[in-house]
Amino acid sequence: MLGELRSQAALSVVIPFHNVEPYFQTCLESLRTQTFSDFEVIMVDDASTDGSAEIADRFASVDPRFRLVSSTKVGVGLARNIGVENSRGDLLAFVDADDYVPEYAYELMTDTLAKTGSDFVAGNARRFDSVSVWQSWSHRRPFVTTRMATHCRRTHILGIDRYIWNKVYRRDFWDSAGLSYPDMLYEDYPVALAAHIRARQVDVLAEPVYYWRHRDGGEASITQSHWHLDNIEDRVRSAEMLFEMVEEQAPYLADLVKSHLTATDVQVLARSIEDHPADEAGRIFDLAARYLARIDDKILDRQGPFERLVFDLLKRRQRDALTSLTRYRAENGTLAPLARRKDGWYAKLPTFEDAAVGAPDSVFRLAPAYLKPKAVATEAWWSGSRIAVRVNVGVNTLPLARRTRFKVWLQSPTGAKIPVDHVAKPRAIAFGQADRSTLELSIDPSRLAGDRQWRLMISIRNRDVRDVIQVSTSGDGRERWQGWRRIGNRWCRPGRLPGGFGVTVRDLPDAWVDHTTDLGDEIEIRGAFRCRPPEHAELTLTDRSGATVTHPLTIGDRGDRGITPWRLTVPVDAILEKSGMDMPMEEIVPTRVKLARNGRTSPLPVHPDFLGSRSLMKGRAVNATRDPNGCFVITAAHDRPVVHDAWWHGQDLILRGPDGPRLASTGALLRTWPTPEKPLDVPLDVVDRDGVFLITVPVGAVRDAAVEHDVCATSSWSLLDGREHKPIVVARELGERVPQPAAAEAMKLEFGWSDEIHLRPVPVTPIEA
């Protein structure tokens, strides 16, 4: 009987809900429009009291794939179990009622399982709000690349894949593994980790399959309500379940999982002390004692002085000292002035050398494991025939000594080294919460031999630190590296490499894209072959669902220099059909393009003089451009005003771009959220000059508005049009060379995942004349 029921749908999607009326319809609509249609949605009403049940009932009445199941208030975990019990599919998925599932997600994941036979498949996730889309920080490392038929024994980073809604499970695996949700909050991680450990093999997709809502202004969701005592108790119970699981079933994950949890959970315990009366604070101290008893000393040694002081005060139940430390953090962050002793550096945090509190000096010492230097490339651009690179270098909270010596070189896979010149003296700048030094480098790519990747390396030496490190990138996918340039008979490009930053050098490729042209309803793509062209070649265009369309090339006659041109046209409407642009959030959606010939496919690099194109259709913009790796890609995005130039005029930031009449009619504004209930908008002056808009951002007025409305001094402001309140975006060429302010107090330009523009008031070191 159960088998007969399950045959009625291939996939069962379980979605519990409780008072999510503002978001619920959008979530259900994203399920209704899936390109994979053989599914059912079990909507479990967890005793909602707003209009959510009426929305669910309306969907169930018009679409037989949607079923409503009512329940008393049991909580999200048990509500999910109820949904599983009522499910009929051979596959199982979960959705939170305020989130969004892109239309291709279940087609992509079910197809993947059919090909690999894995027990479940997990995909990447994005965060979103009413303005922006960005990479979910929790999913960045586990889903940085696609891996088929893997396991956490081999891919340890899957041990921090803690959410269940970005997955499709085989129902027989779910049952045989004994998976179910505990009756508690923070129920996701124990189930997700148990599934990873007990599976034979799993599939991991770098493509986003889930959009996780961040409510505007920080409005509290279930996972954002930290301070309730029962919430704190569940948080500790969840962590204890995970500790026991990895210790007994997967010791190879123990250090990773414990470090991941400790980074946040212990701080939540400490910060909650001040918000509870003495009797409840005692229960929190008991919970902290249970928690810290499971944490190894080697994990504590990797923490900074602030974190270790929190651990010590929790263990010794020092409530007043913890309250003072919490208030200190609110005003100053986790940093403190440093004191140097013969045996090292010490952080002068509250209670340092306070005999009444009795925190041992070792807590305040910067441990050797904490003094690992880091170097992050933030910008790279072509300066004539040389590559200029800006690198931030630092050691956590320790300011680098003036006599710090840097040696910089490029290193090939064979170990060959090419020295790199410094063109600017290191200077201190604000970088996150730490003082770092900026190195400006100049690389002569003509000295780099071979068809290979050269890693950028730095040696740092002073009285406290001696180390050699590879320069990394931020890893958030928003870097703006400039593209290929022809140097002699080879192509060179700065940018991201496996494990860090460097320069890629390659011989003249066999094929490339020269330029594209907007033909209205089509995009013309032109390129060339260097060697003898194949008899037949085609471009494959693959959308986010994995669906591929091929377009044969029209190949011309071989020229005198052995270069053979090719061309083809691609309908713009076909790109938009597969772009998923009906999502209620703003995101650039890529269509991957590869060249297929002689039985193999490969990405197509763009020529150093490549000219892309922009096509507008149905309120959408289709861009033929290059990806961060310098290869050809076609992207779809909402048609928004685009800023092409930016510069500072005193303390005013000036932004300029085309489409002046439209933006002048709608206006522009900066928006931030001082409270979850209502945004704060600052209107901006927009002028149309012969079809070009000029936006003036008066930094002083923005800062005054922030002070008047008690906005955090470093809150991010989004740049929006004044009518629809949708993002104004940045052109890629500007994103590759951000204008630096000349004032000591100004606003820093930041660019989001989909090129939306944000400004953040920060102290910025003036540029030296």
PDB file of C-alpha atoms in Angstrom, residues 316-420:
ATOM      1  CA  ARG A 316      34.266  30.817  36.184  1.00  0.00           C
ATOM      2  CA  ARG A 317      30.696  32.224  36.089  1.00  0.00           C
ATOM      3  CA  GLN A 318      31.825  35.863  36.141  1.00  0.00           C
ATOM      4  CA  ARG A 319      28.554  37.562  35.225  1.00  0.00           C
ATOM      5  CA  ASP A 320      29.563  41.185  35.891  1.00  0.00           C
ATOM      6  CA  ALA A 321      32.793  40.796  33.952  1.00  0.00           C
ATOM      7  CA  LEU A 322      30.924  39.223  31.024  1.00  0.00           C
ATOM      8  CA  THR A 323      28.413  42.066  31.024  1.00  0.00           C
ATOM      9  CA  SER A 324      31.250  44.607  30.880  1.00  0.00           C
ATOM     10  CA  LEU A 325      32.883  42.640  28.079  1.00  0.00           C
ATOM     11  CA  THR A 326      29.617  42.548  26.097  1.00  0.00           C
ATOM     12  CA  ARG A 327      29.246  46.320  26.407  1.00  0.00           C
ATOM     13  CA  TYR A 328      32.878  46.769  25.426  1.00  0.00           C
ATOM     14  CA  ARG A 329      32.259  44.739  22.277  1.00  0.00           C
ATOM     15  CA  ALA A 330      29.236  46.854  21.352  1.00  0.00           C
ATOM     16  CA  GLU A 331      31.380  50.003  21.487  1.00  0.00           C
ATOM     17  CA  ASN A 332      34.792  48.770  20.344  1.00  0.00           C
ATOM     18  CA  GLY A 333      34.428  45.404  18.676  1.00  0.00           C
ATOM     19  CA  THR A 334      36.684  42.550  19.744  1.00  0.00           C
ATOM     20  CA  LEU A 335      39.961  44.459  19.390  1.00  0.00           C
ATOM     21  CA  ALA A 336      41.973  46.083  22.149  1.00  0.00           C
ATOM     22  CA  PRO A 337      45.257  47.956  22.591  1.00  0.00           C
ATOM     23  CA  LEU A 338      48.240  45.624  22.785  1.00  0.00           C
ATOM     24  CA  ALA A 339      50.950  45.421  25.419  1.00  0.00           C
ATOM     25  CA  ARG A 340      54.324  43.875  24.597  1.00  0.00           C
ATOM     26  CA  ARG A 341      56.119  41.649  27.083  1.00  0.00           C
ATOM     27  CA  LYS A 342      59.212  39.514  26.806  1.00  0.00           C
ATOM     28  CA  ASP A 343      57.159  36.436  25.945  1.00  0.00           C
ATOM     29  CA  GLY A 344      54.877  38.057  23.395  1.00  0.00           C
ATOM     30  CA  TRP A 345      51.910  40.362  22.851  1.00  0.00           C
ATOM     31  CA  TYR A 346      48.919  40.744  25.170  1.00  0.00           C
ATOM     32  CA  ALA A 347      45.505  42.283  24.479  1.00  0.00           C
ATOM     33  CA  LYS A 348      44.496  44.921  27.044  1.00  0.00           C
ATOM     34  CA  LEU A 349      40.857  43.899  27.176  1.00  0.00           C
ATOM     35  CA  PRO A 350      38.591  44.661  30.155  1.00  0.00           C
ATOM     36  CA  THR A 351      39.767  42.745  33.275  1.00  0.00           C
ATOM     37  CA  PHE A 352      43.364  42.611  31.978  1.00  0.00           C
ATOM     38  CA  GLU A 353      45.587  42.601  35.082  1.00  0.00           C
ATOM     39  CA  ASP A 354      42.449  42.896  37.267  1.00  0.00           C
ATOM     40  CA  ALA A 355      43.200  40.780  40.310  1.00  0.00           C
ATOM     41  CA  ALA A 356      39.574  40.944  41.480  1.00  0.00           C
ATOM     42  CA  VAL A 357      38.407  39.083  38.378  1.00  0.00           C
ATOM     43  CA  GLY A 358      41.417  36.807  38.287  1.00  0.00           C
ATOM     44  CA  ALA A 359      41.551  35.984  34.575  1.00  0.00           C
ATOM     45  CA  PRO A 360      44.964  34.382  33.932  1.00  0.00           C
ATOM     46  CA  ASP A 361      47.421  36.320  31.784  1.00  0.00           C
ATOM     47  CA  SER A 362      47.608  33.434  29.311  1.00  0.00           C
ATOM     48  CA  VAL A 363      44.034  34.243  28.218  1.00  0.00           C
ATOM     49  CA  PHE A 364      45.130  37.665  26.912  1.00  0.00           C
ATOM     50  CA  ARG A 365      48.255  36.485  25.081  1.00  0.00           C
ATOM     51  CA  LEU A 366      48.204  36.315  21.291  1.00  0.00           C
ATOM     52  CA  ALA A 367      48.784  32.610  20.764  1.00  0.00           C
ATOM     53  CA  PRO A 368      51.211  31.494  18.018  1.00  0.00           C
ATOM     54  CA  ALA A 369      48.363  29.809  16.142  1.00  0.00           C
ATOM     55  CA  TYR A 370      46.594  33.173  16.102  1.00  0.00           C
ATOM     56  CA  LEU A 371      49.548  34.991  14.537  1.00  0.00           C
ATOM     57  CA  LYS A 372      49.267  33.388  11.113  1.00  0.00           C
ATOM     58  CA  PRO A 373      49.615  36.181   8.521  1.00  0.00           C
ATOM     59  CA  LYS A 374      47.146  36.627   5.685  1.00  0.00           C
ATOM     60  CA  ALA A 375      47.441  38.334   2.324  1.00  0.00           C
ATOM     61  CA  VAL A 376      44.391  39.120   0.171  1.00  0.00           C
ATOM     62  CA  ALA A 377      44.483  40.548  -3.351  1.00  0.00           C
ATOM     63  CA  THR A 378      41.755  43.175  -3.589  1.00  0.00           C
ATOM     64  CA  GLU A 379      42.358  44.685  -7.037  1.00  0.00           C
ATOM     65  CA  ALA A 380      44.331  43.912 -10.179  1.00  0.00           C
ATOM     66  CA  TRP A 381      44.404  45.967 -13.360  1.00  0.00           C
ATOM     67  CA  TRP A 382      46.496  46.586 -16.431  1.00  0.00           C
ATOM     68  CA  SER A 383      48.812  49.583 -16.314  1.00  0.00           C
ATOM     69  CA  GLY A 384      50.274  49.772 -19.783  1.00  0.00           C
ATOM     70  CA  SER A 385      51.943  46.425 -20.443  1.00  0.00           C
ATOM     71  CA  ARG A 386      52.320  45.664 -16.716  1.00  0.00           C
ATOM     72  CA  ILE A 387      49.888  44.311 -14.148  1.00  0.00           C
ATOM     73  CA  ALA A 388      49.226  46.397 -11.031  1.00  0.00           C
ATOM     74  CA  VAL A 389      48.016  44.536  -7.949  1.00  0.00           C
ATOM     75  CA  ARG A 390      46.857  45.817  -4.580  1.00  0.00           C
ATOM     76  CA  VAL A 391      47.314  43.343  -1.714  1.00  0.00           C
ATOM     77  CA  ASN A 392      46.242  43.748   1.909  1.00  0.00           C
ATOM     78  CA  VAL A 393      48.602  42.019   4.340  1.00  0.00           C
ATOM     79  CA  GLY A 394      48.132  41.545   8.072  1.00  0.00           C
ATOM     80  CA  VAL A 395      48.194  39.304  11.128  1.00  0.00           C
ATOM     81  CA  ASN A 396      44.767  39.378  12.793  1.00  0.00           C
ATOM     82  CA  THR A 397      44.826  42.146  15.415  1.00  0.00           C
ATOM     83  CA  LEU A 398      48.599  42.614  15.455  1.00  0.00           C
ATOM     84  CA  PRO A 399      49.734  45.779  13.643  1.00  0.00           C
ATOM     85  CA  LEU A 400      52.716  45.058  11.437  1.00  0.00           C
ATOM     86  CA  ALA A 401      55.938  46.651  12.650  1.00  0.00           C
ATOM     87  CA  ARG A 402      57.357  49.513  10.598  1.00  0.00           C
ATOM     88  CA  ARG A 403      60.445  47.465   9.883  1.00  0.00           C
ATOM     89  CA  THR A 404      58.483  44.563   8.462  1.00  0.00           C
ATOM     90  CA  ARG A 405      60.245  43.191   5.402  1.00  0.00           C
ATOM     91  CA  PHE A 406      58.304  41.880   2.451  1.00  0.00           C
ATOM     92  CA  LYS A 407      59.585  39.812  -0.419  1.00  0.00           C
ATOM     93  CA  VAL A 408      57.163  39.145  -3.241  1.00  0.00           C
ATOM     94  CA  TRP A 409      57.514  36.745  -6.144  1.00  0.00           C
ATOM     95  CA  LEU A 410      55.551  34.694  -8.656  1.00  0.00           C
ATOM     96  CA  GLN A 411      56.071  30.952  -8.476  1.00  0.00           C
ATOM     97  CA  SER A 412      55.315  28.407 -11.191  1.00  0.00           C
ATOM     98  CA  PRO A 413      54.084  24.839 -10.583  1.00  0.00           C
ATOM     99  CA  THR A 414      57.656  23.640 -11.240  1.00  0.00           C
ATOM    100  CA  GLY A 415      59.064  25.920  -8.531  1.00  0.00           C
ATOM    101  CA  ALA A 416      60.533  28.643 -10.760  1.00  0.00           C
ATOM    102  CA  LYS A 417      60.472  32.093  -9.106  1.00  0.00           C
ATOM    103  CA  ILE A 418      60.201  35.564 -10.655  1.00  0.00           C
ATOM    104  CA  PRO A 419      60.659  38.555  -8.264  1.00  0.00           C
ATOM    105  CA  VAL A 420      57.874  41.175  -8.156  1.00  0.00           C
TER     106      VAL A 420
END
